[in-house]
Coordinates of C-alpha atoms (C1' of nucleotides) in Angstrom, one line a residue:
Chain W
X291 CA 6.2 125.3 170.1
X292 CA 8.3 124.3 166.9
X293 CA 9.8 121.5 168.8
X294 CA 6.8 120.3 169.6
X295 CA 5.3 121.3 166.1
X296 CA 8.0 119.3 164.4
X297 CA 7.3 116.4 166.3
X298 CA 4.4 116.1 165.3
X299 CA 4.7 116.6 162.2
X300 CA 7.0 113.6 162.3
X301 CA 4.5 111.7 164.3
X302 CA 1.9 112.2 161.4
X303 CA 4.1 111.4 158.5
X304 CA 3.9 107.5 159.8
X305 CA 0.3 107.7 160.5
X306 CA -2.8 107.1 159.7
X307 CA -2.7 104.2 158.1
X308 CA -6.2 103.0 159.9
X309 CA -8.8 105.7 161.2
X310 CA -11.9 105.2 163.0
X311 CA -14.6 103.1 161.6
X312 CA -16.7 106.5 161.2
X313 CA -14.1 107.6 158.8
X314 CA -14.0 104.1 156.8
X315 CA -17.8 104.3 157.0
X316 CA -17.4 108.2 155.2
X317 CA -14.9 106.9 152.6
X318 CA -17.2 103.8 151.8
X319 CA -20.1 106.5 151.2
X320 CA -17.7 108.7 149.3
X321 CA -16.3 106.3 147.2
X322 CA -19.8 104.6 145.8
X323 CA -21.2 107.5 145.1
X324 CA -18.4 108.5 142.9
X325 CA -18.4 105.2 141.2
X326 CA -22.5 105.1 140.7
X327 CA -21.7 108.6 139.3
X328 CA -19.0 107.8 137.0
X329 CA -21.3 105.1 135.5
X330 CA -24.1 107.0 135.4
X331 CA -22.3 109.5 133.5
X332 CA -21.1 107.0 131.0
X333 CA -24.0 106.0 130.7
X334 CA -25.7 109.1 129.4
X335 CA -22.6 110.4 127.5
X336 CA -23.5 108.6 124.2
X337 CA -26.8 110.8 124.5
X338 CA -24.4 114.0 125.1
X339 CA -26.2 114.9 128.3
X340 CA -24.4 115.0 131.7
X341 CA -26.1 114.3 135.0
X342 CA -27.8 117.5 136.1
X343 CA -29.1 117.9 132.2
X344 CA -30.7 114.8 133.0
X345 CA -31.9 116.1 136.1
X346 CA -33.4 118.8 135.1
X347 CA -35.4 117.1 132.2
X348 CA -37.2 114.6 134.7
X349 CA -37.9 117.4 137.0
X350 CA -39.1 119.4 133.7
X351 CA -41.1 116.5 132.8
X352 CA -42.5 115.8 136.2
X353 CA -43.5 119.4 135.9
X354 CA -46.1 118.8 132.8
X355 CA -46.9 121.1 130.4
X356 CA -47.3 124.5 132.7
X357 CA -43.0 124.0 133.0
X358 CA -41.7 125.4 135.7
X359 CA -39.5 128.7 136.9
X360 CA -36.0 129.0 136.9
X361 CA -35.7 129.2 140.6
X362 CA -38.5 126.5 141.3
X363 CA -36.1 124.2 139.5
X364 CA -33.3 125.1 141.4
X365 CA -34.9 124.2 144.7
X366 CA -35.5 121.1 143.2
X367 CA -32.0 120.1 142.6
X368 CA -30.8 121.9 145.5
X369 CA -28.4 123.6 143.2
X370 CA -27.4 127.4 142.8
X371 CA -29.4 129.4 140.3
X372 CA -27.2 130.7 137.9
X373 CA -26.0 127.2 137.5
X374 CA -29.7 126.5 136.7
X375 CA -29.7 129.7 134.1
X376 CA -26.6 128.8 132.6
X377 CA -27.9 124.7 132.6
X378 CA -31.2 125.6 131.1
X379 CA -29.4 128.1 128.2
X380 CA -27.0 124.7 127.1
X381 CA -30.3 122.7 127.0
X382 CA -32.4 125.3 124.9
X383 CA -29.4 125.3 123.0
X384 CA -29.5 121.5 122.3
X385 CA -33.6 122.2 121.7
X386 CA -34.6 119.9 124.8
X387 CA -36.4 122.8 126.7
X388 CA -38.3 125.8 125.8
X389 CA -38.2 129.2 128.0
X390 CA -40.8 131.8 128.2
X391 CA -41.5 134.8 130.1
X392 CA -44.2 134.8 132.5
X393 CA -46.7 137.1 131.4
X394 CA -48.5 137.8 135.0
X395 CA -45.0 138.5 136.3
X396 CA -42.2 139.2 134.0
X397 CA -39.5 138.3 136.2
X398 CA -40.5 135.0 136.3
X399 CA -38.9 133.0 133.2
X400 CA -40.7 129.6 132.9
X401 CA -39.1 126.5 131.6
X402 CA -40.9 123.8 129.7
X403 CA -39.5 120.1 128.2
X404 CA -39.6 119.7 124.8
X405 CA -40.9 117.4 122.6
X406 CA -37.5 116.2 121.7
X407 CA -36.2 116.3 125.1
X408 CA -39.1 114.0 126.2
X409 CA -37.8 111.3 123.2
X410 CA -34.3 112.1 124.9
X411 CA -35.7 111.0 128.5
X412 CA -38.1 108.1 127.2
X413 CA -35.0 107.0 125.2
X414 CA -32.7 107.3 128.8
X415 CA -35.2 105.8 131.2
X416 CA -35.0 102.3 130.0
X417 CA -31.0 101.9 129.3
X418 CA -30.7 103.4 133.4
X419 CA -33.0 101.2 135.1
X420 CA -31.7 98.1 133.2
X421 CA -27.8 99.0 134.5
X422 CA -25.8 97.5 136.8
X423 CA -26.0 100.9 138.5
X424 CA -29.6 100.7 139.2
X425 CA -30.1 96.9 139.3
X426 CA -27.7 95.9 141.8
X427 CA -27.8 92.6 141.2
X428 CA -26.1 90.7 143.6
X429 CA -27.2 92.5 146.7
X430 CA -29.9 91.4 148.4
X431 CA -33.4 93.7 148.4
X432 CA -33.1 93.5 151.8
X433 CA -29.6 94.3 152.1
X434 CA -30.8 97.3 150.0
X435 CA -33.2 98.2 152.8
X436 CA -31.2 98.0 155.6
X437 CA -28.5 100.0 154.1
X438 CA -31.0 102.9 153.3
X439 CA -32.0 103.0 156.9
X440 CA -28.4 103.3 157.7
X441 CA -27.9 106.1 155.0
X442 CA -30.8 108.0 156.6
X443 CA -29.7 107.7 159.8
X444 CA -25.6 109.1 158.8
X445 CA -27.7 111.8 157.0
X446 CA -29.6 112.4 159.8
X447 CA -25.9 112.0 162.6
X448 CA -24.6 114.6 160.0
X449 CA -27.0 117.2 159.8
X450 CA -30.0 116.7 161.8
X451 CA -33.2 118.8 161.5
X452 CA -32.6 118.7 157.3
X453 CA -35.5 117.3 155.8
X454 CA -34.8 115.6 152.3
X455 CA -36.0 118.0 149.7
X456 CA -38.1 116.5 146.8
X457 CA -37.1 115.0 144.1
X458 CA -39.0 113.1 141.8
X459 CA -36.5 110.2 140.9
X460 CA -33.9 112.5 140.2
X461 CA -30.4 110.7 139.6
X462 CA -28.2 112.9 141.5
X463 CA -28.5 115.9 143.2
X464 CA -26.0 118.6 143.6
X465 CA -24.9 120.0 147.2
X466 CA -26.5 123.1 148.9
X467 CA -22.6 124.2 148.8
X468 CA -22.7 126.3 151.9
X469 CA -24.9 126.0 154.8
X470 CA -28.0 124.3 153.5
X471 CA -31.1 125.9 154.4
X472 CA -34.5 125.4 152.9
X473 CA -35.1 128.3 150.9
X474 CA -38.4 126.3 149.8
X475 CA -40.1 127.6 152.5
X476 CA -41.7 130.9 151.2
X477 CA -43.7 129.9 147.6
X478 CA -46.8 131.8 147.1
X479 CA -47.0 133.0 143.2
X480 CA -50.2 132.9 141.7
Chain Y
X828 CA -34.6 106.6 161.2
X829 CA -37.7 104.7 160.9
X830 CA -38.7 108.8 160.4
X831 CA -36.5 110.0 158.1
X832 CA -36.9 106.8 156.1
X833 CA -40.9 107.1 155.6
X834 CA -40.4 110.9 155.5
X835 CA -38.0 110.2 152.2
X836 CA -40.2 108.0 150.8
X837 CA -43.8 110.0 151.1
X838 CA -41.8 112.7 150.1
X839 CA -41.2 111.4 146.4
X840 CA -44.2 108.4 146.7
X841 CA -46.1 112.5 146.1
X842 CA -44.4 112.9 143.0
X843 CA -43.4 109.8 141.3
X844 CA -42.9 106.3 143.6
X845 CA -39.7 104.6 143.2
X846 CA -39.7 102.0 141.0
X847 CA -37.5 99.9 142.8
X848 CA -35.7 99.5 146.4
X849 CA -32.6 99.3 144.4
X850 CA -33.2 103.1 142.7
X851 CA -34.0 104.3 146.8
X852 CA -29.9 103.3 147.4
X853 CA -28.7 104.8 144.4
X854 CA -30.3 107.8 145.3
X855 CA -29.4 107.6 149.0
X856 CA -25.8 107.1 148.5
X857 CA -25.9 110.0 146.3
X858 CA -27.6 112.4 148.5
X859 CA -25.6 110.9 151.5
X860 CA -22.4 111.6 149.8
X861 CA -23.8 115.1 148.9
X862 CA -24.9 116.1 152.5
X863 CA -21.0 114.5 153.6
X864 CA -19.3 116.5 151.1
X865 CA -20.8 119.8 151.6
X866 CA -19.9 118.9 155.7
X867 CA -16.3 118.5 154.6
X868 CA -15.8 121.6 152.6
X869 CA -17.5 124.1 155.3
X870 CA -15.0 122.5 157.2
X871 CA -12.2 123.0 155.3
X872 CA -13.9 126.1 153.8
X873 CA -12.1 128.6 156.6
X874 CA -8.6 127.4 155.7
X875 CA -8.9 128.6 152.3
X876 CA -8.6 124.4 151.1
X877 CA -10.8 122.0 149.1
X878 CA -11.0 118.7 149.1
X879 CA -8.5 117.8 146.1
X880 CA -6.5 120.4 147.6
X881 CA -6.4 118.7 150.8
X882 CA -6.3 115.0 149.2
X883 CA -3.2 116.0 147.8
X884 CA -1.6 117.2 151.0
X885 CA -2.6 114.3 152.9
X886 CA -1.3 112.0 150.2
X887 CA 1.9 113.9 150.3
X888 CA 2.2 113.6 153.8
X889 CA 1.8 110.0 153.8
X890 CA 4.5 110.5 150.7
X891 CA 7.2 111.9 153.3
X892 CA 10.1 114.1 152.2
X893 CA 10.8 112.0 149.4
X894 CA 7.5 113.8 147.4
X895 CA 5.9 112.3 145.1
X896 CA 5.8 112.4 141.2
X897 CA 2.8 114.2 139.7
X898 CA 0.8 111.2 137.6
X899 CA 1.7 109.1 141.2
X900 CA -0.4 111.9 142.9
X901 CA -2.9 111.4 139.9
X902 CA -2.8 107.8 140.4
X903 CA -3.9 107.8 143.8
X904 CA -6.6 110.2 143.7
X905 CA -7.6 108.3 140.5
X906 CA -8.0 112.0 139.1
X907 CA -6.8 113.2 135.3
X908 CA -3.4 114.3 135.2
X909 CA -4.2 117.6 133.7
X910 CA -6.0 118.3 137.0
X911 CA -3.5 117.6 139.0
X912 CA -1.2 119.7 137.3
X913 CA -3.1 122.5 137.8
X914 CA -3.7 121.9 141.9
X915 CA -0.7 121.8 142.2
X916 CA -0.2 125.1 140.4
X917 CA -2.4 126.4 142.9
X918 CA -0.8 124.8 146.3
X919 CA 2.3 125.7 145.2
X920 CA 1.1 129.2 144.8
X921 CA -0.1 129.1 148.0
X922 CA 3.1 127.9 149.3
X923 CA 1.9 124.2 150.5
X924 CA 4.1 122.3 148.4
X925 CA 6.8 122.8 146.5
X926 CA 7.8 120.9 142.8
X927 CA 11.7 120.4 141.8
X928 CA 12.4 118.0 138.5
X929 CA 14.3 115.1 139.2
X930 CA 17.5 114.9 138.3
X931 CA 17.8 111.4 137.2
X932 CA 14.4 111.5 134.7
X933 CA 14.0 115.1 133.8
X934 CA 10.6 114.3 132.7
X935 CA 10.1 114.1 136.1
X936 CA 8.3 116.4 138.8
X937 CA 8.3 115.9 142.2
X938 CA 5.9 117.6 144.5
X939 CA 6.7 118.2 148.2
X940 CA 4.8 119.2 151.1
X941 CA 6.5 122.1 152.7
X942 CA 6.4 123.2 156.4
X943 CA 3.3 125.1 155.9
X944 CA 1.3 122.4 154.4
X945 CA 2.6 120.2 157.1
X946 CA 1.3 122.7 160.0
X947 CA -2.2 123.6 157.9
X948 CA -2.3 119.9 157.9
X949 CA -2.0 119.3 161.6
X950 CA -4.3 122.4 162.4
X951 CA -7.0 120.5 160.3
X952 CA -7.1 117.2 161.4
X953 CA -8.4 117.8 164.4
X954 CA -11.2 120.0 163.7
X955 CA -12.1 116.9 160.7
X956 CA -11.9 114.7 162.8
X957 CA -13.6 116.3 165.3
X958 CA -17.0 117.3 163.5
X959 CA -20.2 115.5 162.8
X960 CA -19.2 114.2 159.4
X961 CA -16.3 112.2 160.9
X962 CA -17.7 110.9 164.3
X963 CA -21.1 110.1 163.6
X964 CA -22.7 110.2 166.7
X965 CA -25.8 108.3 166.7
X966 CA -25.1 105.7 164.9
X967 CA -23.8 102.6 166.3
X968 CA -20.4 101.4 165.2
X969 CA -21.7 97.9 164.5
X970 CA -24.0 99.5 162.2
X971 CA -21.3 101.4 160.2
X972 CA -19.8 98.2 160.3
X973 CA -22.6 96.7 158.4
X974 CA -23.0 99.2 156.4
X975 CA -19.4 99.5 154.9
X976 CA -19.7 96.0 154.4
X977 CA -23.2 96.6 152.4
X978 CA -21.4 99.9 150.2
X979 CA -18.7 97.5 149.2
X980 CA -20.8 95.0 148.2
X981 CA -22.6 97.4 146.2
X982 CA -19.4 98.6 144.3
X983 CA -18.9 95.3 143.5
X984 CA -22.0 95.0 141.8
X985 CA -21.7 98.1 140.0
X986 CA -18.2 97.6 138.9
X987 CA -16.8 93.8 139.3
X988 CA -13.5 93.2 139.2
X989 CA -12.2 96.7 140.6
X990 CA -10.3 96.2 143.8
X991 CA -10.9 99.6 145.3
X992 CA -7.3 101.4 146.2
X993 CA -6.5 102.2 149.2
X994 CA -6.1 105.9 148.9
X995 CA -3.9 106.8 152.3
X996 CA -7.2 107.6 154.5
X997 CA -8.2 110.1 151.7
X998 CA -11.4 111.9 152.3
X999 CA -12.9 112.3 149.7
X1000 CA -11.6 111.0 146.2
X1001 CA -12.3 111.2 142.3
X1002 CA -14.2 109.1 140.0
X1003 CA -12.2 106.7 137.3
X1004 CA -14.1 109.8 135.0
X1005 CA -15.2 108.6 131.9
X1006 CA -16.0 105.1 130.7
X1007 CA -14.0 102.6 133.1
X1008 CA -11.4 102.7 130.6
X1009 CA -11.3 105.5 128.1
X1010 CA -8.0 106.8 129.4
X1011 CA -6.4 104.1 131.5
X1012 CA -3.9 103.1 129.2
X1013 CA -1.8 105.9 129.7
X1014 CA -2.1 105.0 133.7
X1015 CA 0.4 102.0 133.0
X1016 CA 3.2 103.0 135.1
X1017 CA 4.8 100.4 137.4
Chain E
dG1328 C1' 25.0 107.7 116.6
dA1329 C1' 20.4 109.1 114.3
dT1330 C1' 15.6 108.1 114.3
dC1331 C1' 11.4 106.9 116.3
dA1332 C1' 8.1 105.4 119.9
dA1333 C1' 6.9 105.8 124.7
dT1334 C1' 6.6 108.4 128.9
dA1335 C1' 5.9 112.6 132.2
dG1336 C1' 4.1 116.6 132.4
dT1337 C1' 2.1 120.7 130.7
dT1338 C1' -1.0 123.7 128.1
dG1339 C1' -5.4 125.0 125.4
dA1340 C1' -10.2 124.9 124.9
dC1341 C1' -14.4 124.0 126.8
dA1342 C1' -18.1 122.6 130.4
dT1343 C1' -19.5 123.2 134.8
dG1344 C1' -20.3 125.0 139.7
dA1345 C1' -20.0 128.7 143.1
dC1346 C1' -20.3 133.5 144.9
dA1347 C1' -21.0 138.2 144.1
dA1348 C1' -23.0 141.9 141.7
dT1349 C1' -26.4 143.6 138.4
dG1350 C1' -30.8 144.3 135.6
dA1351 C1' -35.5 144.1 135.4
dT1352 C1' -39.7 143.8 137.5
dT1353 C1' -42.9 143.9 141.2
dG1354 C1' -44.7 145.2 145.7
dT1355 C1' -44.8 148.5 149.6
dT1356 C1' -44.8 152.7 152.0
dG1357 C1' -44.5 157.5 152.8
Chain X
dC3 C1' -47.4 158.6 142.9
dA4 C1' -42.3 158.5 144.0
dA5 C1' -38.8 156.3 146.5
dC6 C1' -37.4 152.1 148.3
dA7 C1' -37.1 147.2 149.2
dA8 C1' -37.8 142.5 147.6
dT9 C1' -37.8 139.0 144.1
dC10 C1' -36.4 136.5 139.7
dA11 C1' -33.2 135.8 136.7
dT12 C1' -29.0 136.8 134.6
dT13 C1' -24.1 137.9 133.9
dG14 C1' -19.1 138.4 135.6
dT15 C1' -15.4 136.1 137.6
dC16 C1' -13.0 132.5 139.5
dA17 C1' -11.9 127.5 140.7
dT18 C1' -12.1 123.1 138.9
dG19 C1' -12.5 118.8 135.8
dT20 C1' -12.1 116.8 131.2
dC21 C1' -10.4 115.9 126.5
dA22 C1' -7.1 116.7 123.0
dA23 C1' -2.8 118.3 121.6
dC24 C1' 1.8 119.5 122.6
dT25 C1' 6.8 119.7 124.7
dA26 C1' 10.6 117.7 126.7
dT27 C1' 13.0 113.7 127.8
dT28 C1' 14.1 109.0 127.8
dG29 C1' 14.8 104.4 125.8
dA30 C1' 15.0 101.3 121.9
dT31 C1' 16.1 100.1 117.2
dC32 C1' 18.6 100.1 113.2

DNA sequence: GATCAATAGTTGACATGACAATGATTGTTG
DNA sequence: CAACAATCATTGTCATGTCAACTATTGATC
């Protein structure tokens, strides 16, 4: 077995220099998304909000004025929720959100936008759509549709039976880390 | 896909309609990317790896027993120095690599894959390669083709003039972090 | 040959994300 | 109603990424 180990392991230091096209077609994915995010992030950084900040306002907005619980948010985003507590206590912090305990069920902690973290988003919305990031000019609209028919279809090769949560515009969501299951499924509260 | 696509799109036509075709492939990419990350670290998950972790063994590998210099590691994963210092700390701790200062530039570190990294390596390529993430069933290769074709042209319209690098059949790599520029001068290395 | 700038890498401080465990509250069941 | 389970949210701890500052070393300049 080590002879055999150690030849492969010289095999594999010469190779891979091409894959399959399944792998190029991963990279490709991988490596937009990181660039849309990079300038999406610059983007927001002279307002000193990251991505999931950002997130969470337009969810918060979307929400209205009744604001929305801690967990309710976090299926939203797909996201953990203590990295929705601790995301919410940065915002409070920076005065874009307001928290208050339900009174019917004081577990329940809900989370409203601000007034000043609506001027942050109306402020944002504008400066987004009119990057490069979200204009794409220079690819064809129908280009654009036939690539996100593609996109659903890899998601779809990838993980099949996982319906796209909602989210309303949100920029970028986070991953469901391990073994993504709906967890949306059982929402009664009153 | 004609499914999943008018799924997506009811889905958030509910809360708030895109405004645009081009805002649907932003968000696609994203939650595409998303969906193929998560795949890849379940993956790697059981090994005890990440995905920077195993970036920088694969890039290692390709390196050969030569090794590789830390900000050359950096360079190629397009990832801060600082981090890379740090995973390294870790894979060395781990016993996957090992570092020794060169002896002609003392300022110099090398890092080495070692015969462990090598086998966890070659005991993890298969499985990659293997899973849903990397083979795509149900999706035609003509279609990837197009579609690699239609992510590239959309990096190019994000970010002209950035000739992505080719990043040894890395899976999944970092962003250029903050503002295209804000730290590349130190990158100048030839 | 001493001084100074540039380079390679590291460390410190902080933000973030994940998993596990815990606290507080509510609902359920005997 | 008392004990128990379930739920919502939070905190603890760790891994990681980023920026700024620092050390060590090298090379260049006078």
């Amino acid at each position: 077995m080590n002879a055999a180990l150690s030849q492969l392991q010289a095999e594999i230091q010469q190779s891979s220099p091409f894959p399959s096209v399944q792998e190029e077609a991963v990279l490709s994915i991988l490596r937009t998304a990181d660039l849309i995010r990079t300038a999406i992030a610059n983007l927001l950084a002279p307002a000193a909000i990251t991505m999931q900040q950002y997130n969470v306002l337009r969810i918060l907005r979307g929400a209205g004025s009744a604001g929305l619980p801690t967990l309710a948010i976090g299926d939203r985003m797909i996201e953990s929720a203590p990295g929705i507590t601790r995301l919410l206590d940065r915002m409070e912090a920076k005065g874009w959100v307001s928290r208050e305990r339900c009174k019917l069920d004081r577990r329940v902690v809900y989370a409203r936008i601000s007034g000043e973290g609506l001027r942050l988003l109306a402020g944002l919305d504008e400066p987004l759509r009119a990057s490069t990031v979200l204009s794409l000019t220079g690819v064809e609209e129908s280009a654009l549709g036939q690539m996100i028919q593609l996109l659903a279809s890899v998601r779809q090769s990838i993980h099949p039976g996982a319906a796209a949560p909602t989210c309303e515009g949100v920029i970028g969501e986070a991953s469901p880390t391990k073994s993504n299951q709906t967890s949306s499924s059982r929402r009664k509260h009153s």
